[in-house]
Coordinates of C-alpha atoms in Angstrom, one line a residue:
M1 CA -2.2 -9.1 24.4
K2 CA -2.6 -6.8 26.6
P3 CA -6.7 -5.8 26.7
R4 CA -5.8 -2.3 27.0
A5 CA -3.6 -2.5 24.2
A6 CA -6.6 -4.7 21.9
R7 CA -9.2 -2.4 22.2
R8 CA -7.4 0.2 21.5
I9 CA -6.2 -1.6 18.0
A10 CA -9.5 -2.5 17.4
R11 CA -10.5 1.3 17.3
R12 CA -8.3 1.9 15.3
A13 CA -9.3 -0.7 12.6
L14 CA -12.3 -0.2 12.9
A15 CA -12.3 3.9 11.8
D16 CA -9.7 2.5 9.1
L17 CA -12.6 0.0 7.5
V18 CA -15.7 3.0 7.2
E19 CA -15.2 6.2 6.5
L20 CA -17.7 7.5 9.5
R21 CA -17.1 9.3 12.4
P22 CA -17.5 7.8 14.9
A23 CA -15.7 4.7 14.4
P24 CA -18.6 1.7 14.8
K25 CA -18.5 0.2 18.1
P26 CA -16.5 -2.9 19.2
V27 CA -18.5 -5.1 20.0
G28 CA -18.8 -8.7 21.8
W29 CA -19.9 -12.1 20.1
N30 CA -23.0 -12.7 21.9
A31 CA -23.9 -9.1 20.8
A32 CA -26.5 -8.5 18.5
V33 CA -25.6 -7.4 14.9
G34 CA -26.4 -3.9 14.4
P35 CA -25.4 -0.7 12.8
R36 CA -22.9 1.2 13.6
K37 CA -21.5 -2.5 15.8
A38 CA -18.5 -4.0 14.8
L39 CA -16.5 -7.3 16.0
P40 CA -13.1 -7.2 15.5
W41 CA -11.6 -10.1 15.8
L42 CA -14.1 -11.9 13.4
L43 CA -11.3 -15.0 12.6
P44 CA -8.3 -14.8 14.8
G45 CA -5.4 -12.9 13.6
A46 CA -2.0 -15.6 12.4
L47 CA -0.2 -14.5 16.1
G48 CA -2.1 -12.2 18.8
R49 CA -0.1 -9.5 18.3
H50 CA -1.6 -9.0 14.8
P51 CA -3.6 -6.0 13.5
P52 CA -7.5 -7.3 12.8
V53 CA -7.7 -8.3 9.1
A54 CA -11.2 -10.5 9.1
I55 CA -13.7 -8.3 10.4
G56 CA -17.9 -8.7 11.0
L57 CA -19.5 -4.9 10.5
G58 CA -23.2 -4.6 11.3
L59 CA -24.2 -2.4 8.5
A60 CA -25.9 -3.7 5.3
D61 CA -24.7 -5.8 2.2
P62 CA -23.4 -9.2 4.4
L63 CA -22.7 -11.7 2.1
T64 CA -25.1 -13.3 -0.2
P65 CA -24.8 -17.4 1.0
E66 CA -23.1 -18.9 -1.7
R67 CA -19.2 -15.8 -1.2
L68 CA -20.6 -16.8 2.1
D69 CA -19.9 -20.8 1.3
A70 CA -17.5 -19.6 -1.2
A71 CA -15.5 -18.0 2.0
L72 CA -15.8 -20.5 4.8
A73 CA -14.8 -23.0 1.9
Q74 CA -11.4 -21.5 1.9
I75 CA -10.7 -20.7 5.5
R76 CA -11.4 -24.4 6.4
A77 CA -9.1 -25.2 3.5
K78 CA -6.4 -23.1 4.6
T79 CA -6.8 -23.1 8.6
L80 CA -7.7 -19.5 8.9
W81 CA -10.5 -19.6 11.8
W82 CA -7.3 -20.6 14.3
P83 CA -3.8 -19.5 14.9
A84 CA -0.5 -20.1 13.9
C85 CA 0.8 -23.3 15.7
R86 CA 4.1 -24.0 17.7
A87 CA 6.0 -26.5 16.7
D88 CA 5.7 -28.3 19.6
A89 CA 1.4 -28.4 19.3
R90 CA -0.4 -31.0 21.3
E91 CA -2.7 -33.2 19.0
V92 CA -5.8 -33.0 21.8
E93 CA -9.6 -33.7 20.5
T94 CA -11.8 -31.5 22.9
L95 CA -10.0 -28.1 24.5
V96 CA -11.6 -26.3 27.2
D97 CA -11.0 -22.2 27.4
L98 CA -10.8 -21.8 31.3
R99 CA -9.0 -17.9 30.7
G100 CA -10.3 -14.9 32.2
V101 CA -13.4 -17.3 33.1
A102 CA -14.7 -16.4 37.0
P103 CA -13.7 -19.2 39.6
A104 CA -17.8 -20.7 40.0
D105 CA -18.2 -20.8 36.1
Q106 CA -14.7 -23.4 35.1
H107 CA -17.0 -26.5 36.6
A108 CA -19.5 -25.7 34.6
L109 CA -17.0 -25.6 31.4
L110 CA -15.1 -28.8 33.0
D111 CA -18.3 -30.5 33.6
L112 CA -18.8 -30.2 29.5
A113 CA -15.9 -31.2 28.5
M114 CA -14.7 -34.3 30.8
A115 CA -18.6 -35.6 29.5
A116 CA -17.3 -37.3 26.0
P117 CA -15.9 -40.6 27.4
G118 CA -12.3 -41.6 26.0
A119 CA -11.7 -38.1 24.3
S120 CA -7.7 -36.9 25.0
V121 CA -8.9 -33.3 27.3
A122 CA -6.6 -30.4 27.7
A123 CA -7.3 -26.9 29.3
L124 CA -6.4 -23.1 27.9
A125 CA -5.1 -21.7 31.6
A126 CA -3.3 -18.9 32.7
A127 CA -1.3 -19.5 35.4
G128 CA -2.4 -19.9 39.3
P129 CA -6.5 -20.7 40.0
E130 CA -7.0 -21.3 36.2
Q131 CA -4.2 -24.1 35.8
E132 CA -4.8 -25.3 39.6
A133 CA -8.0 -26.0 38.4
A134 CA -7.1 -27.9 35.6
R135 CA -4.8 -29.9 36.7
A136 CA -7.0 -30.8 39.4
R137 CA -9.5 -33.0 37.0
G138 CA -6.0 -34.2 35.6
L139 CA -5.7 -31.8 32.4
E140 CA -2.5 -30.5 31.1
A141 CA -3.4 -27.1 30.6
L142 CA -1.8 -25.2 27.7
P143 CA -0.7 -21.2 27.6
G144 CA -3.3 -20.4 24.2
P145 CA -4.8 -22.2 21.1
E146 CA -1.2 -21.7 19.9
A147 CA 0.0 -24.8 21.6
A148 CA -3.0 -26.8 20.7
R149 CA -3.2 -28.2 16.7
P150 CA -6.6 -27.9 15.0
Q151 CA -6.7 -30.7 12.6
A152 CA -6.8 -33.2 15.7
L153 CA -10.2 -30.9 17.4
R154 CA -13.6 -32.3 17.7
R155 CA -14.7 -30.4 20.2
V156 CA -14.4 -26.8 21.8
I157 CA -15.9 -25.6 24.4
G158 CA -15.5 -22.0 26.6
A159 CA -17.7 -19.0 27.7
A160 CA -20.9 -17.7 26.7
D161 CA -19.1 -14.9 24.9
A162 CA -15.9 -16.3 24.5
A163 CA -14.4 -16.0 21.1
L164 CA -12.2 -19.3 20.5
P165 CA -15.7 -21.7 20.0
R166 CA -17.3 -20.1 17.1
H167 CA -13.5 -19.5 15.4
A168 CA -13.9 -23.4 16.5
A169 CA -17.2 -23.4 14.7
I170 CA -16.6 -21.7 11.5
G171 CA -14.4 -24.5 10.9
G172 CA -16.4 -27.2 11.2
V173 CA -15.3 -27.9 14.5
E174 CA -17.6 -28.6 17.5
A175 CA -18.4 -25.5 19.3
L176 CA -19.7 -25.8 22.9
A177 CA -20.9 -22.9 25.5
P178 CA -22.7 -24.2 28.9
D179 CA -26.1 -21.8 27.2
G180 CA -25.8 -24.3 23.8
P181 CA -23.7 -24.4 20.6
A182 CA -21.6 -21.5 19.7
D183 CA -23.4 -20.0 17.2
P184 CA -20.7 -17.4 14.3
W185 CA -22.8 -16.9 11.8
P186 CA -25.0 -13.9 12.2
W187 CA -21.6 -11.7 12.4
M188 CA -19.8 -14.6 9.7
R189 CA -22.6 -12.9 7.6
R190 CA -20.8 -9.4 7.7
L191 CA -17.9 -10.9 7.2
R192 CA -15.2 -7.5 5.7
F193 CA -11.4 -7.4 5.6
L194 CA -8.8 -4.6 6.7
D195 CA -5.5 -5.4 4.6
P196 CA -3.1 -5.9 7.4
W197 CA -0.4 -3.5 5.6
R198 CA -2.2 -0.6 4.6
R199 CA -5.1 -0.4 6.7
R200 CA -7.5 -0.2 4.5
P201 CA -11.0 -1.6 2.9
T202 CA -9.9 -4.9 0.5
P203 CA -12.2 -7.4 -0.7
L204 CA -12.6 -11.1 0.2
A205 CA -10.3 -12.5 -1.6
E206 CA -7.7 -10.8 -0.7
G207 CA -8.0 -10.8 2.9
L208 CA -8.2 -14.3 3.0
E209 CA -4.3 -14.8 0.8
A210 CA -3.4 -11.6 3.6
L211 CA -4.6 -14.1 6.3
A212 CA -3.1 -17.4 4.4
F213 CA 0.3 -15.2 3.6
L214 CA 0.8 -14.1 7.6
R215 CA -0.1 -17.4 9.1
E216 CA 1.9 -19.6 6.6
A217 CA 5.1 -16.6 7.8
A218 CA 4.1 -17.5 11.2
E219 CA 3.9 -21.5 11.0
R220 CA 7.8 -20.9 9.6
N221 CA 8.9 -19.2 13.3
G222 CA 6.8 -22.5 15.0
R223 CA 10.1 -23.2 17.5
Q224 CA 11.5 -19.8 19.1
A225 CA 14.7 -18.9 17.9
V226 CA 17.6 -17.4 20.1
T227 CA 20.2 -15.5 18.4
V228 CA 23.7 -15.0 19.0
G229 CA 25.8 -12.1 19.2
L230 CA 23.8 -10.0 17.3
S231 CA 24.2 -6.2 18.3
A232 CA 21.2 -4.3 19.6
W233 CA 20.8 -2.8 16.0
K234 CA 20.1 -6.3 14.1
R235 CA 18.7 -8.2 17.1
R236 CA 15.3 -5.2 17.3
N237 CA 15.7 -5.4 12.9
A238 CA 16.0 -9.7 12.2
A239 CA 13.3 -9.5 15.6
P240 CA 10.4 -9.3 12.3
F241 CA 11.7 -12.2 10.6
L242 CA 12.2 -14.1 13.0
V243 CA 8.7 -14.1 15.9
G244 CA 6.5 -16.6 15.7
P245 CA 3.2 -19.0 18.1
A246 CA 5.7 -19.3 19.8
G247 CA 7.3 -16.4 20.4
P248 CA 9.7 -13.6 19.7
P249 CA 13.3 -14.2 19.6
I250 CA 15.3 -14.1 22.4
H251 CA 18.8 -13.4 22.3
R252 CA 22.2 -14.1 24.1
A253 CA 25.8 -12.7 23.4
T254 CA 27.2 -16.5 23.2
L255 CA 26.7 -20.1 21.8
D256 CA 26.7 -21.3 24.7
R257 CA 24.4 -19.7 26.2
A258 CA 22.4 -19.4 23.4
V259 CA 22.2 -23.9 23.1
R260 CA 21.5 -23.6 26.5
A261 CA 18.5 -21.9 26.2
A262 CA 17.3 -23.3 22.9
R263 CA 17.3 -26.5 24.4
R264 CA 15.4 -25.0 27.3
R265 CA 12.3 -24.2 25.3
G266 CA 12.1 -26.6 22.5
G267 CA 13.5 -23.5 19.8
R268 CA 16.4 -23.1 17.7
V269 CA 19.8 -20.9 17.2
A270 CA 19.9 -18.2 14.8
L271 CA 23.3 -17.2 13.7
W272 CA 24.6 -14.6 11.6
G273 CA 25.9 -15.2 8.4
T274 CA 29.0 -17.8 8.0
K275 CA 28.9 -17.3 12.6
T276 CA 30.2 -20.8 13.7
G277 CA 27.4 -23.2 15.1
P278 CA 26.8 -25.6 17.8
E279 CA 28.9 -28.9 17.2
G280 CA 27.6 -32.5 18.1
E281 CA 24.0 -30.8 19.0
A282 CA 20.8 -31.8 17.5
L283 CA 19.6 -28.8 17.8
E284 CA 17.6 -26.4 14.5
T285 CA 20.7 -23.8 13.6
V286 CA 18.8 -21.1 11.0
R287 CA 21.4 -18.1 9.1
L288 CA 20.8 -14.8 8.7
E289 CA 21.5 -12.9 5.9
D290 CA 20.8 -10.1 4.3
G291 CA 18.3 -10.5 1.1
F292 CA 18.5 -9.4 -2.3
V293 CA 16.3 -6.4 -2.6
R294 CA 17.5 -5.0 1.1
S295 CA 16.6 -1.4 1.6
V296 CA 17.1 2.3 1.0
G297 CA 20.6 2.4 2.0
L298 CA 23.2 0.7 2.9
G299 CA 22.9 -1.4 6.1
L300 CA 26.4 0.2 6.6
R301 CA 24.5 2.8 6.9
H302 CA 22.1 1.5 9.6
A303 CA 18.8 1.0 7.0
P304 CA 17.2 -1.4 7.9
P305 CA 16.7 -4.1 6.1
A306 CA 13.3 -5.4 4.2
S307 CA 14.4 -9.0 3.4
L308 CA 16.2 -11.4 5.5
A309 CA 17.6 -15.0 4.0
V310 CA 17.0 -17.6 6.7
D311 CA 18.6 -20.7 5.5
Q312 CA 18.6 -24.0 7.6
E313 CA 21.6 -26.4 5.2
A314 CA 24.0 -23.0 4.1
L315 CA 23.2 -19.8 2.8
Y316 CA 23.4 -18.8 -0.5
F317 CA 26.2 -17.4 -1.2
D318 CA 28.5 -20.7 -0.1
A319 CA 29.2 -23.1 -3.0
T320 CA 31.4 -25.5 -0.9
R321 CA 28.2 -27.4 0.2
P322 CA 24.2 -27.8 -0.3
T323 CA 22.2 -25.0 0.4
D324 CA 18.4 -24.1 0.4
F325 CA 17.8 -21.5 -1.8
E326 CA 20.1 -24.9 -4.8
L327 CA 18.0 -27.6 -2.6
L328 CA 14.3 -25.5 -3.5
A329 CA 15.3 -24.4 -6.5
L330 CA 15.8 -28.1 -8.4
R331 CA 13.6 -29.3 -6.2
A332 CA 10.6 -26.3 -7.2
D333 CA 7.3 -26.7 -9.2
F334 CA 6.9 -24.1 -11.0
D335 CA 2.8 -24.0 -11.6
A336 CA 1.9 -21.3 -14.2
R337 CA 0.1 -19.1 -11.2
L338 CA 3.5 -18.7 -9.9
L339 CA 6.0 -18.1 -12.6
G340 CA 2.6 -15.7 -13.5
R341 CA 3.6 -13.9 -10.0
A342 CA 7.2 -13.7 -11.1
A343 CA 7.4 -12.4 -14.6
A344 CA 4.8 -9.4 -13.2
L345 CA 7.1 -9.1 -10.1
R346 CA 10.2 -9.2 -12.2
R347 CA 8.6 -6.5 -14.5
R348 CA 7.0 -4.1 -11.7
L349 CA 11.5 -4.3 -9.9
V350 CA 12.5 -3.5 -13.4
E351 CA 10.0 -0.7 -13.5
L352 CA 10.4 0.6 -10.6
K353 CA 14.3 0.9 -11.0
I354 CA 14.5 -1.4 -7.5
T355 CA 18.2 -3.1 -7.0
K356 CA 20.0 -4.2 -3.3
Y357 CA 20.2 -1.0 -1.9
N358 CA 18.2 1.4 -3.8
L359 CA 20.3 4.2 -3.2
A360 CA 18.5 7.8 -4.3
R361 CA 21.5 9.3 -5.9
S362 CA 22.0 9.1 -9.7
A363 CA 25.2 10.9 -11.6
P364 CA 25.4 11.0 -15.2
L365 CA 27.0 8.1 -17.1
P366 CA 29.8 8.0 -20.4
Q367 CA 27.8 7.6 -23.4
P368 CA 30.6 5.7 -25.9
D369 CA 29.9 5.2 -29.4
R370 CA 27.4 1.7 -29.3
A371 CA 29.5 -0.3 -31.9
R372 CA 31.5 -0.7 -28.2
R373 CA 30.1 -3.2 -25.9
R374 CA 29.2 -1.6 -22.8
V375 CA 30.9 -3.8 -19.8
L376 CA 30.3 -3.3 -16.2
V377 CA 32.3 -4.2 -13.9
P378 CA 31.2 -3.8 -10.5
G379 CA 33.1 -4.4 -6.9
Q380 CA 33.0 -6.6 -4.4
V381 CA 33.6 -6.5 -0.2
E382 CA 37.3 -8.0 -0.6
G383 CA 37.3 -11.2 2.3
D384 CA 33.6 -10.7 2.0
A385 CA 32.0 -14.6 2.7
S386 CA 30.3 -14.6 -0.7
L387 CA 33.5 -14.6 -2.2
R388 CA 35.8 -17.0 -0.1
L389 CA 33.1 -19.7 -0.2
G390 CA 31.4 -18.5 -4.1
S391 CA 34.5 -17.8 -5.6
P392 CA 37.4 -20.8 -6.2
E393 CA 39.5 -18.5 -8.4
L394 CA 39.2 -14.9 -7.8
R395 CA 39.3 -13.4 -5.3
T396 CA 40.4 -9.4 -5.8
N397 CA 38.8 -6.2 -7.3
A398 CA 42.0 -5.8 -9.1
E399 CA 42.4 -9.6 -10.7
L400 CA 38.8 -9.3 -11.8
L401 CA 38.9 -5.6 -13.3
R402 CA 42.1 -7.5 -15.1
R403 CA 40.5 -10.3 -16.7
A404 CA 37.2 -8.4 -17.6
R405 CA 39.2 -6.3 -20.0
A406 CA 41.0 -9.4 -21.4
R407 CA 37.9 -10.7 -22.0
H408 CA 36.9 -7.4 -23.6
P409 CA 40.2 -5.4 -25.2
D410 CA 37.2 -3.4 -27.5
G411 CA 34.7 -2.9 -25.1
Y412 CA 34.3 0.6 -23.4
L413 CA 34.7 -0.3 -19.5
I414 CA 33.4 1.1 -16.2
Y415 CA 34.3 -0.5 -12.8
K416 CA 31.7 0.8 -10.2
P417 CA 33.6 0.1 -6.4
H418 CA 31.0 -1.2 -3.6
P419 CA 29.4 1.0 -1.6
D420 CA 30.7 -0.2 1.4
V421 CA 34.4 0.1 0.3
L422 CA 34.2 3.4 -1.0
T423 CA 32.9 4.5 3.1
G424 CA 35.9 3.0 3.4
L425 CA 34.8 1.0 6.0
R426 CA 35.4 -2.3 4.0
K427 CA 39.1 -3.5 2.2
G428 CA 38.6 -4.1 -1.7
A429 CA 40.0 -0.7 -2.8
V430 CA 41.6 -1.3 -6.6
P431 CA 45.5 -0.2 -7.0
D432 CA 45.2 3.5 -9.8
D433 CA 47.6 1.3 -12.0
V434 CA 44.1 -0.9 -12.6
L435 CA 41.5 1.3 -12.0
A436 CA 43.2 2.6 -15.5
L437 CA 42.6 -0.2 -17.1
A438 CA 38.7 1.1 -16.9
D439 CA 37.3 3.6 -19.4
A440 CA 35.5 5.7 -16.3
V441 CA 35.4 4.8 -12.7
V442 CA 32.0 5.9 -11.1
T443 CA 30.9 6.5 -7.6
E444 CA 28.0 8.2 -8.0
A445 CA 26.1 6.5 -9.9
S446 CA 23.6 4.2 -9.1
A447 CA 23.5 0.4 -9.8
A448 CA 19.8 0.6 -11.8
A449 CA 21.3 3.8 -14.3
C450 CA 24.7 1.7 -14.4
L451 CA 23.0 -2.0 -15.4
D452 CA 20.0 -0.6 -17.9
W453 CA 23.7 1.2 -19.1
A454 CA 25.0 -2.1 -19.8
D455 CA 25.1 -4.6 -21.7
Q456 CA 26.6 -6.9 -20.5
V457 CA 28.3 -7.4 -16.9
E458 CA 31.1 -9.4 -15.7
T459 CA 31.8 -9.7 -12.1
M460 CA 32.6 -12.6 -9.9
T461 CA 29.3 -13.3 -7.0
S462 CA 27.7 -9.4 -6.5
L463 CA 24.1 -9.4 -6.8
M464 CA 24.6 -7.0 -10.3
G465 CA 25.0 -9.7 -12.2
F466 CA 21.5 -11.4 -11.2
E467 CA 20.1 -7.5 -11.4
A468 CA 21.1 -7.8 -14.0
L469 CA 19.8 -11.0 -15.7
L470 CA 16.6 -9.5 -14.4
R471 CA 16.4 -6.7 -17.0
G472 CA 17.9 -9.0 -20.5
R473 CA 21.4 -7.5 -19.6
A474 CA 24.2 -10.9 -20.1
A475 CA 26.4 -11.9 -17.3
A476 CA 29.5 -12.9 -17.1
V477 CA 30.2 -14.8 -14.2
H478 CA 34.1 -16.3 -12.5
G479 CA 32.7 -17.4 -9.8
R480 CA 29.4 -19.3 -8.5
P481 CA 26.8 -17.2 -7.1
F482 CA 23.4 -18.8 -6.5
Y483 CA 22.1 -17.7 -9.9
A484 CA 24.8 -19.0 -11.8
G485 CA 24.4 -22.9 -13.0
W486 CA 21.3 -23.1 -14.3
G487 CA 21.4 -21.6 -17.9
L488 CA 21.5 -18.3 -18.4
T489 CA 24.8 -17.1 -17.0
E490 CA 28.2 -17.4 -19.1
S491 CA 30.9 -19.5 -17.3
A492 CA 34.0 -16.7 -17.5
G493 CA 36.3 -19.4 -14.7
A494 CA 35.6 -23.0 -14.5
P495 CA 31.8 -24.7 -16.1
F496 CA 29.6 -25.9 -13.9
D497 CA 26.2 -27.1 -13.5
R498 CA 23.9 -27.5 -11.2
G499 CA 21.8 -30.5 -12.6
R500 CA 18.5 -28.6 -13.3
A501 CA 18.1 -25.6 -16.6
L502 CA 16.0 -22.7 -15.1
T503 CA 14.1 -20.4 -16.8
L504 CA 14.9 -16.1 -16.1
D505 CA 11.4 -16.2 -14.2
Q506 CA 11.9 -19.7 -13.2
L507 CA 14.5 -18.6 -11.2
V508 CA 12.9 -14.9 -10.7
A509 CA 9.7 -16.9 -8.5
V510 CA 12.5 -19.0 -6.5
A511 CA 15.1 -16.1 -5.3
L512 CA 12.7 -13.1 -5.2
I513 CA 9.3 -15.0 -3.9
L514 CA 9.9 -18.9 -2.3
Y515 CA 13.1 -18.1 -1.3
P516 CA 14.0 -14.6 1.2
R517 CA 11.6 -13.3 4.4
Y518 CA 9.9 -9.4 3.8
I519 CA 8.7 -7.6 6.1
D520 CA 6.8 -4.5 5.9
P521 CA 8.5 -1.2 7.5
A522 CA 5.9 0.6 8.3
T523 CA 4.2 -2.7 9.8
R524 CA 6.9 -4.2 10.8
L525 CA 4.4 -7.6 9.6
P526 CA 5.6 -10.4 7.4
A527 CA 4.9 -9.5 3.9
P528 CA 5.0 -10.4 0.4
P529 CA 7.7 -8.9 -2.0
E530 CA 4.6 -6.8 -3.7
R531 CA 4.3 -4.8 -1.2
V532 CA 8.0 -4.8 -0.7
L533 CA 9.0 -3.6 -3.8
E534 CA 6.4 -1.1 -3.5
W535 CA 7.8 0.5 0.2
L536 CA 10.8 0.8 -1.5
H537 CA 9.9 3.4 -4.5
E538 CA 7.5 5.3 -1.8
E539 CA 10.8 5.3 0.9
R540 CA 13.1 6.1 -2.0
A541 CA 11.2 8.8 -2.8
F542 CA 11.1 10.6 0.6
V543 CA 14.6 10.1 1.6
R544 CA 14.3 13.0 -1.8
T545 CA 11.9 15.2 0.4
P546 CA 13.6 18.0 3.0
R547 CA 12.1 16.6 6.0
G548 CA 14.0 12.6 3.8
R549 CA 17.4 14.1 3.5
A550 CA 16.6 15.7 7.4
R551 CA 16.2 12.4 8.9
E552 CA 19.3 10.4 6.2
A553 CA 21.8 12.7 7.7
W554 CA 20.7 12.3 11.5
R555 CA 20.4 8.3 10.9
G556 CA 24.3 9.2 9.0
L557 CA 25.8 11.0 12.5
A558 CA 24.1 7.7 14.7
S559 CA 25.3 5.2 12.5
R560 CA 28.9 7.0 12.5
A561 CA 28.6 6.0 15.8
L562 CA 28.0 3.2 15.3
N563 CA 30.5 2.0 13.3
V564 CA 33.3 3.5 15.9
V565 CA 32.2 1.5 19.3
R566 CA 31.0 -1.7 17.2

């Protein structure tokens, strides 16, 4: 991060942390603790571009020894004293930080580093004189701390005012400067936290949890991703899900060029959907697809996604081979904490009426006699990969509607066409004579309203079957969607069993917590699903305001233009 940008972020963070104006002055590690002074990065961010989360604040009420010891135990257990590491991070015992050090002072640091006989030593050094000084001593030059694995460190050496030795000392590693051991504790006792998504003070436990979450999310991307053939819009929106300690994703137009770039960088290839990947290559490949709780508005209308599936085996809708989703569900250990979180997340999702697209409009629905079973039949995009790979027997909306009527001759059926089909840009329209099998066709009612209305959903592989389960509704599947085969759905086609029965909250834990990745669209940082639900709720309310309607109208015009030229 450039110094000017870092100072700007620090000033904004400090202004958010306290209501005092002017905000406390950002200072360095060597400054004495005092009123109206603050150390912005007391603990490092998972990535250099992340805003400050752990801050030292020179005000009253420092941590008690007991709370400091408890915090320190968590910081060390989760390695929060070091940034997220690259997949190819080196294991060295002594690390010397030459970044920004004047040439005259580099020799003193290098002398300290070379003093321990037999230790493996490396230097953090920028290109130019710093690297030359390191290599003159026979040392490997690393670009930053993300290239060194903290578990192997025994000593970290840096300038008198450098942050890195202090971070190491917090982690229990010997930390040296030319004038003696680095001492982080005057500031550490003043530890405060900022919520990285809402930019306001947060309790210590929640701050540590946020730092741990961001670090884990960053290390999922320990290898740099090279995406293939994505449009400029899709590249921009996929990037926050793929950025990591090896850097942001880079983009190539063709698979051959992407493979070459990934090989050079020790990276991995990222493909959208079911595009053909590299064959015969010992190269990591991941596939990207929209998540289950996506946006306010359609992806086809260029509403940016808040969640993606990033799968190394095959995407969740592929019933022809094992997927990361299926393997995760088969192997997961569902402890009480995870299940409690899943149950709370499910209740909140239903309370807020969150679905995949969260379209704001909702027309009234028919209200038949309660003696008739209410059956919702959601249409899908025909030819979509979820039907080709997940529904071996039934792949058209017309046949689905015929079978639903045959299964429920006395039921009240409403057919809800897929919103992408209603745009006219996707295949899946049903002939009028087949539509007549439904008691009503609804195009303006929201998915949440339809699910609240229904007693049962009849579907091929639609996500609305899963959303029905979340709301306690029955779901009959004519295909093999990701949520079927676990003992929670009725098989309207050929029966199948995945080999493990799941409770609803176990399925929710996999589908909404463990499997997908989320970002907070406001900050473009990785975020937990609970935060994303709240953002979707707020965003849906915003699009009903005059400003929101104006923005959506402009987005609609731009989207139509992009769909014409794509």
